PDB file of C-alpha atoms in Angstrom:
ATOM      1  CA  GLU A 166     -10.854 -49.222   6.636  1.00 50.00           C
ATOM      2  CA  ASP A 167      -8.936 -52.579   7.042  1.00 55.00           C
ATOM      3  CA  GLN A 168      -7.121 -52.745   3.848  1.00 56.00           C
ATOM      4  CA  SER A 169      -6.233 -48.820   3.680  1.00 82.00           C
ATOM      5  CA  ARG A 170      -4.879 -49.393   7.547  1.00 89.00           C
ATOM      6  CA  TRP A 171      -2.861 -52.578   6.159  1.00 92.00           C
ATOM      7  CA  ALA A 172      -1.642 -50.704   3.216  1.00 92.00           C
ATOM      8  CA  MET A 173      -0.635 -47.923   5.921  1.00 93.00           C
ATOM      9  CA  GLN A 174       1.131 -50.040   7.750  1.00 95.00           C
ATOM     10  CA  VAL A 175       3.097 -52.054   5.125  1.00 95.00           C
ATOM     11  CA  ASP A 176       4.012 -48.553   3.359  1.00 95.00           C
ATOM     12  CA  ALA A 177       5.430 -47.395   6.463  1.00 95.00           C
ATOM     13  CA  ALA A 178       7.218 -50.736   7.267  1.00 95.00           C
ATOM     14  CA  CYS A 179       8.590 -50.694   3.344  1.00 93.00           C
ATOM     15  CA  GLY A 180       9.385 -46.661   3.042  1.00 93.00           C
ATOM     16  CA  PRO A 181      12.427 -46.858   5.055  1.00 95.00           C
ATOM     17  CA  TRP A 182      13.806 -50.533   3.181  1.00 94.00           C
ATOM     18  CA  GLN A 183      12.896 -48.489  -0.177  1.00 93.00           C
ATOM     19  CA  LYS A 184      14.851 -45.581   0.282  1.00 94.00           C
ATOM     20  CA  ARG A 185      17.879 -47.044   0.922  1.00 95.00           C
ATOM     21  CA  ILE A 186      17.242 -49.691  -1.889  1.00 94.00           C
ATOM     22  CA  ASP A 187      16.525 -46.536  -4.248  1.00 92.00           C
ATOM     23  CA  ALA A 188      19.430 -44.946  -2.673  1.00 95.00           C
ATOM     24  CA  ILE A 189      22.207 -47.884  -4.354  1.00 96.00           C
ATOM     25  CA  ALA A 190      23.684 -46.653  -7.490  1.00 95.00           C
ATOM     26  CA  PRO A 191      22.750 -48.896 -10.546  1.00 94.00           C
ATOM     27  CA  PRO A 192      24.650 -50.942 -11.935  1.00 93.00           C
ATOM     28  CA  ALA A 193      26.843 -49.223 -14.424  1.00 93.00           C
ATOM     29  CA  ASP A 194      27.088 -52.586 -16.921  1.00 89.00           C
ATOM     30  CA  ALA A 195      26.700 -56.320 -16.453  1.00 83.00           C
ATOM     31  CA  ALA A 196      30.416 -56.446 -14.367  1.00 83.00           C
ATOM     32  CA  ASP A 197      28.966 -54.295 -11.975  1.00 93.00           C
ATOM     33  CA  LEU A 198      25.870 -56.396 -11.597  1.00 91.00           C
ATOM     34  CA  ASP A 199      27.276 -58.672  -8.918  1.00 92.00           C
ATOM     35  CA  ARG A 200      27.988 -55.584  -6.584  1.00 95.00           C
ATOM     36  CA  TRP A 201      24.840 -53.649  -6.870  1.00 95.00           C
ATOM     37  CA  LEU A 202      22.773 -57.231  -6.017  1.00 95.00           C
ATOM     38  CA  SER A 203      25.319 -57.947  -2.990  1.00 96.00           C
ATOM     39  CA  GLU A 204      23.942 -54.322  -1.961  1.00 97.00           C
ATOM     40  CA  THR A 205      20.816 -54.444  -2.670  1.00 95.00           C
ATOM     41  CA  LEU A 206      19.522 -58.103  -1.779  1.00 96.00           C
ATOM     42  CA  PRO A 207      19.773 -57.833   2.076  1.00 97.00           C
ATOM     43  CA  LEU A 208      18.112 -54.708   2.210  1.00 96.00           C
ATOM     44  CA  VAL A 209      15.296 -56.504   0.070  1.00 94.00           C
ATOM     45  CA  ARG A 210      15.358 -59.603   2.759  1.00 96.00           C
ATOM     46  CA  ARG A 211      14.929 -57.472   5.662  1.00 96.00           C
ATOM     47  CA  GLN A 212      11.804 -55.347   3.728  1.00 95.00           C
ATOM     48  CA  LEU A 213      10.677 -58.183   3.847  1.00 95.00           C
ATOM     49  CA  ALA A 214      11.052 -59.332   6.505  1.00 96.00           C
ATOM     50  CA  ALA A 215       9.363 -55.810   7.397  1.00 96.00           C
ATOM     51  CA  ILE A 216       6.273 -56.246   5.637  1.00 95.00           C
ATOM     52  CA  GLU A 217       5.421 -60.374   6.578  1.00 95.00           C
ATOM     53  CA  ALA A 218       5.878 -59.196  10.218  1.00 96.00           C
ATOM     54  CA  VAL A 219       2.791 -56.866   9.460  1.00 95.00           C
ATOM     55  CA  LYS A 220      -0.736 -58.645  10.292  1.00 94.00           C
ATOM     56  CA  LEU A 221      -2.836 -59.498   7.442  1.00 92.00           C
ATOM     57  CA  PRO A 222      -6.209 -57.612   7.058  1.00 90.00           C
ATOM     58  CA  ALA A 223      -9.225 -58.886   9.137  1.00 88.00           C
ATOM     59  CA  LYS A 224     -11.539 -59.243   5.393  1.00 88.00           C
ATOM     60  CA  GLU A 225     -10.644 -62.763   3.832  1.00 91.00           C
ATOM     61  CA  SER A 226     -10.786 -60.823  -0.203  1.00 87.00           C
ATOM     62  CA  GLU A 227      -8.331 -58.257   0.761  1.00 87.00           C
ATOM     63  CA  ALA A 228      -6.259 -61.046   3.194  1.00 92.00           C
ATOM     64  CA  GLN A 229      -6.356 -63.032   0.110  1.00 93.00           C
ATOM     65  CA  ARG A 230      -4.657 -60.657  -1.874  1.00 91.00           C
ATOM     66  CA  ALA A 231      -1.881 -59.453   0.758  1.00 93.00           C
ATOM     67  CA  SER A 232      -1.117 -62.561   1.268  1.00 95.00           C
ATOM     68  CA  LEU A 233      -0.434 -62.992  -2.638  1.00 94.00           C
ATOM     69  CA  PHE A 234       1.029 -59.278  -2.414  1.00 94.00           C
ATOM     70  CA  VAL A 235       3.822 -61.396   0.078  1.00 94.00           C
ATOM     71  CA  ARG A 236       4.363 -64.383  -1.975  1.00 95.00           C
ATOM     72  CA  GLY A 237       4.748 -62.277  -4.681  1.00 93.00           C
ATOM     73  CA  LEU A 238       7.525 -59.841  -3.157  1.00 93.00           C
ATOM     74  CA  ARG A 239       9.314 -64.014  -2.100  1.00 95.00           C
ATOM     75  CA  LYS A 240       9.114 -65.021  -5.233  1.00 94.00           C
ATOM     76  CA  LEU A 241      11.010 -61.578  -6.947  1.00 93.00           C
ATOM     77  CA  GLU A 242      13.829 -62.202  -4.011  1.00 95.00           C
ATOM     78  CA  ARG A 243      13.796 -65.572  -4.789  1.00 96.00           C
ATOM     79  CA  GLY A 244      14.277 -64.546  -8.598  1.00 94.00           C
ATOM     80  CA  LEU A 245      17.019 -62.092  -7.668  1.00 94.00           C
ATOM     81  CA  THR A 246      19.189 -64.325  -5.408  1.00 96.00           C
ATOM     82  CA  ARG A 247      18.641 -67.357  -8.500  1.00 96.00           C
ATOM     83  CA  PHE A 248      20.218 -63.963 -10.641  1.00 94.00           C
ATOM     84  CA  GLN A 249      22.922 -63.683  -8.212  1.00 95.00           C
ATOM     85  CA  ALA A 250      23.729 -67.092  -8.111  1.00 96.00           C
ATOM     86  CA  ALA A 251      23.853 -67.020 -12.189  1.00 96.00           C
ATOM     87  CA  VAL A 252      25.671 -63.533 -12.626  1.00 93.00           C
ATOM     88  CA  ARG A 253      28.629 -65.310 -10.508  1.00 94.00           C
ATOM     89  CA  ALA A 254      28.478 -68.717 -12.154  1.00 96.00           C
ATOM     90  CA  ASN A 255      29.059 -66.720 -15.137  1.00 93.00           C
ATOM     91  CA  ASP A 256      25.721 -68.880 -16.751  1.00 95.00           C
ATOM     92  CA  ALA A 257      23.845 -66.712 -19.480  1.00 94.00           C
ATOM     93  CA  ALA A 258      21.068 -69.030 -19.701  1.00 96.00           C
ATOM     94  CA  ALA A 259      20.789 -69.361 -15.739  1.00 96.00           C
ATOM     95  CA  VAL A 260      20.907 -65.051 -16.193  1.00 94.00           C
ATOM     96  CA  GLN A 261      18.216 -65.193 -18.680  1.00 95.00           C
ATOM     97  CA  GLN A 262      16.105 -67.069 -16.726  1.00 96.00           C
ATOM     98  CA  ALA A 263      16.532 -65.949 -13.163  1.00 94.00           C
ATOM     99  CA  LEU A 264      15.598 -61.999 -15.004  1.00 92.00           C
ATOM    100  CA  ALA A 265      13.107 -63.648 -16.627  1.00 95.00           C
ATOM    101  CA  GLU A 266      11.248 -64.859 -13.168  1.00 94.00           C
ATOM    102  CA  ALA A 267      12.096 -61.472 -11.071  1.00 92.00           C
ATOM    103  CA  ASN A 268      10.537 -59.294 -14.081  1.00 93.00           C
ATOM    104  CA  ALA A 269       7.599 -61.850 -13.272  1.00 94.00           C
ATOM    105  CA  ALA A 270       7.490 -62.099  -9.920  1.00 93.00           C
ATOM    106  CA  GLY A 271       8.278 -58.075  -9.993  1.00 91.00           C
ATOM    107  CA  ALA A 272       5.045 -57.433 -12.300  1.00 92.00           C
ATOM    108  CA  GLU A 273       2.903 -59.735 -10.741  1.00 91.00           C
ATOM    109  CA  THR A 274       3.490 -58.172  -7.033  1.00 92.00           C
ATOM    110  CA  ARG A 275       3.101 -54.708  -8.340  1.00 91.00           C
ATOM    111  CA  GLY A 276      -0.581 -55.502  -9.587  1.00 90.00           C
ATOM    112  CA  TYR A 277      -1.392 -56.797  -5.944  1.00 91.00           C
ATOM    113  CA  ALA A 278       0.334 -53.825  -3.884  1.00 91.00           C
ATOM    114  CA  LEU A 279      -1.899 -51.621  -6.765  1.00 90.00           C
ATOM    115  CA  SER A 280      -4.739 -53.054  -5.917  1.00 88.00           C
ATOM    116  CA  LEU A 281      -4.135 -53.071  -2.191  1.00 90.00           C
ATOM    117  CA  GLY A 282      -2.879 -49.989  -1.838  1.00 91.00           C
ATOM    118  CA  VAL A 283       0.362 -50.145  -1.254  1.00 92.00           C
ATOM    119  CA  THR A 284       2.617 -47.323  -3.001  1.00 90.00           C
ATOM    120  CA  GLU A 285       6.186 -47.953  -0.499  1.00 90.00           C
ATOM    121  CA  CYS A 286       7.022 -51.423  -1.759  1.00 84.00           C
ATOM    122  CA  GLY A 287       9.326 -53.105  -4.751  1.00 66.00           C
ATOM    123  CA  GLY A 288      10.808 -50.131  -6.630  1.00 56.00           C
ATOM    124  CA  TYR A 289       7.738 -48.785  -7.653  1.00 53.00           C
ATOM    125  CA  SER A 290       7.229 -45.939  -4.580  1.00 45.00           C
ATOM    126  CA  ALA A 291       4.923 -43.085  -5.220  1.00 43.00           C
ATOM    127  CA  GLY A 292       7.618 -40.927  -4.197  1.00 40.00           C
TER     128      GLY A 292
END
């Protein structure tokens, strides 16, 4: 089936990057956020590039959801990038806005991942 083949290819692309992301020590406190983001964001960007390299499913309905999944991951990356900029600028309002944006993109993306059978991407891996 096209969908599961696509999901398996995406999981194969995601898996190695997700393991590296998951291995980064979580921030100990607010002051440690910049360190965590500095280590995490480059890996998130490489993971996104690996996912974008996987050809979309042939079936139109699945290709649409797959496309929305990839778009959601891009929004998540942008939210995290803005979050880091806000942390560095010590702008509390921008931190809250960027965090809300990243959380919303993450939730949206998880929904698409579940519907597509993707299990190894974005911090909600089954393993």
